[in-house]
Amino acid sequence: QATTQVLSFEAEAVYDAQAFSRDYRCLKLRLANGVVALAATLAYDGETTAEESFERDVSPTLEPGACCFLLFRIRTWALFTWAPATAADADAYLAARDELRVALGGSVRVPHAFAWRARSDAVLHECILSAGPLGYGDIPTLSGRTRHNADEHPETPRPVVGRRDGDEPETSNEPRSPPPETARPAATEYGPGPVRYAL
């Protein structure tokens, strides 16, 4: 049975901030005492593709005895649950992953979610690499149909046209241009300052 868990204030603030910027490629989260907290971040470097970043910076950090959640971003977020069979808390992570996805905005904000039980499972599937950016057309209406097809056929939605990242996709569907520099406010009582961890 899944245990009710909440995002830590820091994890929620950093995740939500990415809706307006492109600071991080990956967020690593840990579950402890019913709270999902931010454990590490991986910043965009503006040079490597999603596949290169995954193979170089993310995959090597998967520890055989330590579970984690990974939010990996290309044009949309993907949630990976690393829960190897050798880890004592693997069942707790598997039980919590659906609730976490809901807390992150559900399938609208996190359209892809996978559970990895072994290192061989840790791959970027084509559906993640080819996913289009989140568009307002995919936001459900009160009737449960999306805005762009509310008057059409709800079972056959059209492709999303709008883009949040201003760049055209390359071979890997990931723009190589670095994100624009934006001013980062200092830490205040209203929110966290810059987070600079390493995976």
PDB file of C-alpha atoms in Angstrom:
ATOM      1  CA  GLN A   1       0.000   0.000   0.000  1.00  0.00           C
ATOM      2  CA  ALA A   2       1.366   3.408  -0.998  1.00  0.00           C
ATOM      3  CA  THR A   3       2.360   5.752   1.793  1.00  0.00           C
ATOM      4  CA  THR A   4       1.111   9.290   1.528  1.00  0.00           C
ATOM      5  CA  GLN A   5       4.109  11.489   0.828  1.00  0.00           C
ATOM      6  CA  VAL A   6       4.675  15.117   0.043  1.00  0.00           C
ATOM      7  CA  LEU A   7       7.321  17.036  -1.834  1.00  0.00           C
ATOM      8  CA  SER A   8       9.697  19.015   0.297  1.00  0.00           C
ATOM      9  CA  PHE A   9       9.420  22.786  -0.098  1.00  0.00           C
ATOM     10  CA  GLU A  10      12.794  22.907  -1.823  1.00  0.00           C
ATOM     11  CA  ALA A  11      11.969  20.114  -4.281  1.00  0.00           C
ATOM     12  CA  GLU A  12       8.622  21.659  -5.149  1.00  0.00           C
ATOM     13  CA  ALA A  13      10.099  25.152  -5.629  1.00  0.00           C
ATOM     14  CA  VAL A  14      12.942  23.970  -7.872  1.00  0.00           C
ATOM     15  CA  TYR A  15      10.626  21.755  -9.950  1.00  0.00           C
ATOM     16  CA  ASP A  16       7.979  24.445 -10.400  1.00  0.00           C
ATOM     17  CA  ALA A  17      10.602  27.032 -11.355  1.00  0.00           C
ATOM     18  CA  GLN A  18      11.553  24.889 -14.358  1.00  0.00           C
ATOM     19  CA  ALA A  19       8.207  25.691 -15.955  1.00  0.00           C
ATOM     20  CA  PHE A  20       9.654  29.142 -16.675  1.00  0.00           C
ATOM     21  CA  SER A  21      13.321  28.318 -17.226  1.00  0.00           C
ATOM     22  CA  ARG A  22      15.600  25.520 -18.341  1.00  0.00           C
ATOM     23  CA  ASP A  23      18.186  25.366 -15.615  1.00  0.00           C
ATOM     24  CA  TYR A  24      18.284  21.641 -14.951  1.00  0.00           C
ATOM     25  CA  ARG A  25      18.450  18.502 -17.032  1.00  0.00           C
ATOM     26  CA  CYS A  26      17.785  16.162 -14.126  1.00  0.00           C
ATOM     27  CA  LEU A  27      16.521  16.282 -10.558  1.00  0.00           C
ATOM     28  CA  LYS A  28      17.307  13.425  -8.189  1.00  0.00           C
ATOM     29  CA  LEU A  29      14.801  12.877  -5.366  1.00  0.00           C
ATOM     30  CA  ARG A  30      14.930  10.681  -2.267  1.00  0.00           C
ATOM     31  CA  LEU A  31      12.074   9.332  -0.180  1.00  0.00           C
ATOM     32  CA  ALA A  32      12.479   9.438   3.609  1.00  0.00           C
ATOM     33  CA  ASN A  33       9.879   9.498   6.381  1.00  0.00           C
ATOM     34  CA  GLY A  34       7.069  10.191   3.952  1.00  0.00           C
ATOM     35  CA  VAL A  35       8.777  13.186   2.324  1.00  0.00           C
ATOM     36  CA  VAL A  36      10.275  13.294  -1.161  1.00  0.00           C
ATOM     37  CA  ALA A  37      13.235  15.648  -0.957  1.00  0.00           C
ATOM     38  CA  LEU A  38      15.664  17.038  -3.490  1.00  0.00           C
ATOM     39  CA  ALA A  39      18.956  15.146  -3.290  1.00  0.00           C
ATOM     40  CA  ALA A  40      20.875  16.431  -6.328  1.00  0.00           C
ATOM     41  CA  THR A  41      20.551  18.336  -9.585  1.00  0.00           C
ATOM     42  CA  LEU A  42      22.191  18.188 -12.985  1.00  0.00           C
ATOM     43  CA  ALA A  43      22.362  21.510 -14.835  1.00  0.00           C
ATOM     44  CA  TYR A  44      22.083  21.981 -18.584  1.00  0.00           C
ATOM     45  CA  ASP A  45      25.513  22.567 -20.081  1.00  0.00           C
ATOM     46  CA  GLY A  46      24.308  23.646 -23.507  1.00  0.00           C
ATOM     47  CA  GLU A  47      26.675  21.277 -25.300  1.00  0.00           C
ATOM     48  CA  THR A  48      25.584  17.668 -24.833  1.00  0.00           C
ATOM     49  CA  THR A  49      22.469  15.949 -26.159  1.00  0.00           C
ATOM     50  CA  ALA A  50      19.986  14.209 -23.876  1.00  0.00           C
ATOM     51  CA  GLU A  51      21.438  10.790 -24.694  1.00  0.00           C
ATOM     52  CA  GLU A  52      25.009  11.922 -24.029  1.00  0.00           C
ATOM     53  CA  SER A  53      24.038  13.553 -20.752  1.00  0.00           C
ATOM     54  CA  PHE A  54      22.137  10.480 -19.643  1.00  0.00           C
ATOM     55  CA  GLU A  55      24.993   8.092 -20.402  1.00  0.00           C
ATOM     56  CA  ARG A  56      27.715  10.332 -18.973  1.00  0.00           C
ATOM     57  CA  ASP A  57      26.086  12.021 -15.990  1.00  0.00           C
ATOM     58  CA  VAL A  58      22.997  10.075 -14.925  1.00  0.00           C
ATOM     59  CA  SER A  59      23.379   6.353 -15.556  1.00  0.00           C
ATOM     60  CA  PRO A  60      26.720   6.029 -13.669  1.00  0.00           C
ATOM     61  CA  THR A  61      25.119   7.469 -10.502  1.00  0.00           C
ATOM     62  CA  LEU A  62      22.637   4.583 -10.118  1.00  0.00           C
ATOM     63  CA  GLU A  63      23.754   2.685  -7.034  1.00  0.00           C
ATOM     64  CA  PRO A  64      22.853  -1.010  -6.582  1.00  0.00           C
ATOM     65  CA  GLY A  65      21.687  -0.539  -2.989  1.00  0.00           C
ATOM     66  CA  ALA A  66      20.232   2.975  -3.068  1.00  0.00           C
ATOM     67  CA  CYS A  67      16.847   3.828  -4.587  1.00  0.00           C
ATOM     68  CA  CYS A  68      15.934   7.220  -5.974  1.00  0.00           C
ATOM     69  CA  PHE A  69      13.519   9.057  -8.207  1.00  0.00           C
ATOM     70  CA  LEU A  70      14.923  10.806 -11.268  1.00  0.00           C
ATOM     71  CA  LEU A  71      13.097  13.579 -13.083  1.00  0.00           C
ATOM     72  CA  PHE A  72      14.805  13.798 -16.472  1.00  0.00           C
ATOM     73  CA  ARG A  73      13.942  16.580 -18.892  1.00  0.00           C
ATOM     74  CA  ILE A  74      14.169  16.758 -22.647  1.00  0.00           C
ATOM     75  CA  ARG A  75      11.154  18.685 -23.939  1.00  0.00           C
ATOM     76  CA  THR A  76       8.899  17.239 -21.260  1.00  0.00           C
ATOM     77  CA  TRP A  77       9.656  15.563 -17.940  1.00  0.00           C
ATOM     78  CA  ALA A  78      10.049  11.814 -17.506  1.00  0.00           C
ATOM     79  CA  LEU A  79       9.923  10.192 -14.072  1.00  0.00           C
ATOM     80  CA  PHE A  80      12.218   7.230 -13.476  1.00  0.00           C
ATOM     81  CA  THR A  81      11.991   5.151 -10.318  1.00  0.00           C
ATOM     82  CA  TRP A  82      15.313   3.440  -9.627  1.00  0.00           C
ATOM     83  CA  ALA A  83      14.340   0.565  -7.315  1.00  0.00           C
ATOM     84  CA  PRO A  84      16.853  -2.278  -7.691  1.00  0.00           C
ATOM     85  CA  ALA A  85      15.876  -5.610  -6.204  1.00  0.00           C
ATOM     86  CA  THR A  86      18.926  -5.469  -3.928  1.00  0.00           C
ATOM     87  CA  ALA A  87      17.728  -2.284  -2.176  1.00  0.00           C
ATOM     88  CA  ALA A  88      15.881  -2.650   1.128  1.00  0.00           C
ATOM     89  CA  ASP A  89      13.460   0.184   0.375  1.00  0.00           C
ATOM     90  CA  ALA A  90      12.679  -0.800  -3.231  1.00  0.00           C
ATOM     91  CA  ASP A  91       9.058  -1.691  -2.444  1.00  0.00           C
ATOM     92  CA  ALA A  92       8.482   1.654  -0.728  1.00  0.00           C
ATOM     93  CA  TYR A  93       9.692   3.545  -3.810  1.00  0.00           C
ATOM     94  CA  LEU A  94       7.572   1.454  -6.166  1.00  0.00           C
ATOM     95  CA  ALA A  95       4.518   2.000  -3.973  1.00  0.00           C
ATOM     96  CA  ALA A  96       5.076   5.765  -3.823  1.00  0.00           C
ATOM     97  CA  ARG A  97       5.806   6.493  -7.482  1.00  0.00           C
ATOM     98  CA  ASP A  98       2.200   6.942  -8.632  1.00  0.00           C
ATOM     99  CA  GLU A  99       1.416   9.378  -5.831  1.00  0.00           C
ATOM    100  CA  LEU A 100       4.598  11.277  -6.589  1.00  0.00           C
ATOM    101  CA  ARG A 101       3.645  11.599 -10.235  1.00  0.00           C
ATOM    102  CA  VAL A 102       0.279  13.031  -9.213  1.00  0.00           C
ATOM    103  CA  ALA A 103       2.010  15.500  -6.877  1.00  0.00           C
ATOM    104  CA  LEU A 104       4.218  16.598  -9.790  1.00  0.00           C
ATOM    105  CA  GLY A 105       1.205  17.426 -11.944  1.00  0.00           C
ATOM    106  CA  GLY A 106       0.150  14.022 -13.228  1.00  0.00           C
ATOM    107  CA  SER A 107       0.508  12.857 -16.804  1.00  0.00           C
ATOM    108  CA  VAL A 108       0.016  16.396 -18.118  1.00  0.00           C
ATOM    109  CA  ARG A 109       3.362  17.581 -16.735  1.00  0.00           C
ATOM    110  CA  VAL A 110       5.059  14.180 -16.522  1.00  0.00           C
ATOM    111  CA  PRO A 111       3.780  12.184 -19.512  1.00  0.00           C
ATOM    112  CA  HIS A 112       6.248   9.299 -19.157  1.00  0.00           C
ATOM    113  CA  ALA A 113       7.083   7.208 -16.079  1.00  0.00           C
ATOM    114  CA  PHE A 114       9.182   4.054 -15.852  1.00  0.00           C
ATOM    115  CA  ALA A 115      10.383   1.791 -13.051  1.00  0.00           C
ATOM    116  CA  TRP A 116      13.907   0.405 -13.283  1.00  0.00           C
ATOM    117  CA  ARG A 117      14.719  -2.773 -11.326  1.00  0.00           C
ATOM    118  CA  ALA A 118      18.105  -3.493 -12.937  1.00  0.00           C
ATOM    119  CA  ARG A 119      20.817  -1.465 -14.650  1.00  0.00           C
ATOM    120  CA  SER A 120      19.768  -2.927 -18.009  1.00  0.00           C
ATOM    121  CA  ASP A 121      16.350  -1.264 -17.577  1.00  0.00           C
ATOM    122  CA  ALA A 122      17.900   2.207 -17.371  1.00  0.00           C
ATOM    123  CA  VAL A 123      17.485   3.442 -20.931  1.00  0.00           C
ATOM    124  CA  LEU A 124      15.876   6.424 -22.632  1.00  0.00           C
ATOM    125  CA  HIS A 125      13.011   5.033 -24.662  1.00  0.00           C
ATOM    126  CA  GLU A 126      12.156   6.525 -28.034  1.00  0.00           C
ATOM    127  CA  CYS A 127       8.826   7.815 -26.713  1.00  0.00           C
ATOM    128  CA  ILE A 128      10.780  10.062 -24.334  1.00  0.00           C
ATOM    129  CA  LEU A 129      13.279  11.253 -26.928  1.00  0.00           C
ATOM    130  CA  SER A 130      10.566  12.071 -29.462  1.00  0.00           C
ATOM    131  CA  ALA A 131       8.043  13.622 -27.056  1.00  0.00           C
ATOM    132  CA  GLY A 132       6.899  17.094 -28.021  1.00  0.00           C
ATOM    133  CA  PRO A 133       6.962  20.020 -25.617  1.00  0.00           C
ATOM    134  CA  LEU A 134       4.108  20.598 -23.244  1.00  0.00           C
ATOM    135  CA  GLY A 135       1.465  22.823 -24.818  1.00  0.00           C
ATOM    136  CA  TYR A 136      -1.674  24.416 -23.489  1.00  0.00           C
ATOM    137  CA  GLY A 137      -3.653  22.242 -25.889  1.00  0.00           C
ATOM    138  CA  ASP A 138      -2.908  19.232 -23.705  1.00  0.00           C
ATOM    139  CA  ILE A 139      -4.407  20.748 -20.554  1.00  0.00           C
ATOM    140  CA  PRO A 140      -7.631  18.884 -19.779  1.00  0.00           C
ATOM    141  CA  THR A 141     -10.891  20.784 -19.645  1.00  0.00           C
ATOM    142  CA  LEU A 142     -13.561  20.154 -17.048  1.00  0.00           C
ATOM    143  CA  SER A 143     -15.175  17.666 -19.392  1.00  0.00           C
ATOM    144  CA  GLY A 144     -11.998  15.603 -19.429  1.00  0.00           C
ATOM    145  CA  ARG A 145     -11.185  16.400 -23.069  1.00  0.00           C
ATOM    146  CA  THR A 146      -8.290  18.547 -24.184  1.00  0.00           C
ATOM    147  CA  ARG A 147      -8.843  22.060 -25.448  1.00  0.00           C
ATOM    148  CA  HIS A 148      -7.692  21.379 -28.968  1.00  0.00           C
ATOM    149  CA  ASN A 149     -10.045  18.444 -29.525  1.00  0.00           C
ATOM    150  CA  ALA A 150     -12.999  19.302 -27.297  1.00  0.00           C
ATOM    151  CA  ASP A 151     -15.159  19.769 -30.381  1.00  0.00           C
ATOM    152  CA  GLU A 152     -13.594  16.965 -32.381  1.00  0.00           C
ATOM    153  CA  HIS A 153     -12.835  13.352 -31.588  1.00  0.00           C
ATOM    154  CA  PRO A 154     -11.477  13.001 -28.030  1.00  0.00           C
ATOM    155  CA  GLU A 155      -9.856   9.676 -28.834  1.00  0.00           C
ATOM    156  CA  THR A 156      -7.655  11.147 -31.583  1.00  0.00           C
ATOM    157  CA  PRO A 157      -5.891  14.268 -30.260  1.00  0.00           C
ATOM    158  CA  ARG A 158      -3.862  16.330 -32.707  1.00  0.00           C
ATOM    159  CA  PRO A 159      -0.125  16.868 -32.221  1.00  0.00           C
ATOM    160  CA  VAL A 160       0.820  19.766 -29.985  1.00  0.00           C
ATOM    161  CA  VAL A 161       1.856  22.744 -32.083  1.00  0.00           C
ATOM    162  CA  GLY A 162       3.122  25.156 -29.440  1.00  0.00           C
ATOM    163  CA  ARG A 163       6.661  24.948 -28.078  1.00  0.00           C
ATOM    164  CA  ARG A 164       8.027  26.013 -24.730  1.00  0.00           C
ATOM    165  CA  ASP A 165      11.663  25.632 -25.814  1.00  0.00           C
ATOM    166  CA  GLY A 166      12.243  28.049 -28.660  1.00  0.00           C
ATOM    167  CA  ASP A 167      14.652  25.790 -30.577  1.00  0.00           C
ATOM    168  CA  GLU A 168      13.956  23.399 -33.399  1.00  0.00           C
ATOM    169  CA  PRO A 169      14.640  19.712 -32.557  1.00  0.00           C
ATOM    170  CA  GLU A 170      17.820  18.117 -33.842  1.00  0.00           C
ATOM    171  CA  THR A 171      18.523  14.438 -34.452  1.00  0.00           C
ATOM    172  CA  SER A 172      18.112  13.702 -30.766  1.00  0.00           C
ATOM    173  CA  ASN A 173      15.065  16.006 -30.476  1.00  0.00           C
ATOM    174  CA  GLU A 174      17.032  18.032 -27.978  1.00  0.00           C
ATOM    175  CA  PRO A 175      18.196  21.602 -28.628  1.00  0.00           C
ATOM    176  CA  ARG A 176      21.914  22.172 -28.164  1.00  0.00           C
ATOM    177  CA  SER A 177      21.764  25.903 -27.596  1.00  0.00           C
ATOM    178  CA  PRO A 178      22.367  26.923 -23.973  1.00  0.00           C
ATOM    179  CA  PRO A 179      19.472  28.419 -22.018  1.00  0.00           C
ATOM    180  CA  PRO A 180      19.491  32.214 -21.802  1.00  0.00           C
ATOM    181  CA  GLU A 181      21.029  33.758 -18.747  1.00  0.00           C
ATOM    182  CA  THR A 182      18.402  34.852 -16.283  1.00  0.00           C
ATOM    183  CA  ALA A 183      18.750  36.701 -13.034  1.00  0.00           C
ATOM    184  CA  ARG A 184      18.480  34.411 -10.035  1.00  0.00           C
ATOM    185  CA  PRO A 185      17.143  36.068  -6.869  1.00  0.00           C
ATOM    186  CA  ALA A 186      18.927  35.566  -3.606  1.00  0.00           C
ATOM    187  CA  ALA A 187      17.348  33.305  -1.018  1.00  0.00           C
ATOM    188  CA  THR A 188      14.480  34.932   0.828  1.00  0.00           C
ATOM    189  CA  GLU A 189      11.840  33.813   3.235  1.00  0.00           C
ATOM    190  CA  TYR A 190       9.575  33.259   0.228  1.00  0.00           C
ATOM    191  CA  GLY A 191      11.664  30.654  -1.536  1.00  0.00           C
ATOM    192  CA  PRO A 192      15.050  28.959  -1.986  1.00  0.00           C
ATOM    193  CA  GLY A 193      18.026  30.500  -3.709  1.00  0.00           C
ATOM    194  CA  PRO A 194      20.054  28.759  -6.439  1.00  0.00           C
ATOM    195  CA  VAL A 195      20.570  25.034  -5.963  1.00  0.00           C
ATOM    196  CA  ARG A 196      23.951  23.749  -7.101  1.00  0.00           C
ATOM    197  CA  TYR A 197      24.291  20.084  -6.276  1.00  0.00           C
ATOM    198  CA  ALA A 198      25.920  17.434  -8.397  1.00  0.00           C
ATOM    199  CA  LEU A 199      24.436  14.062  -9.192  1.00  0.00           C
TER     200      LEU A 199
END
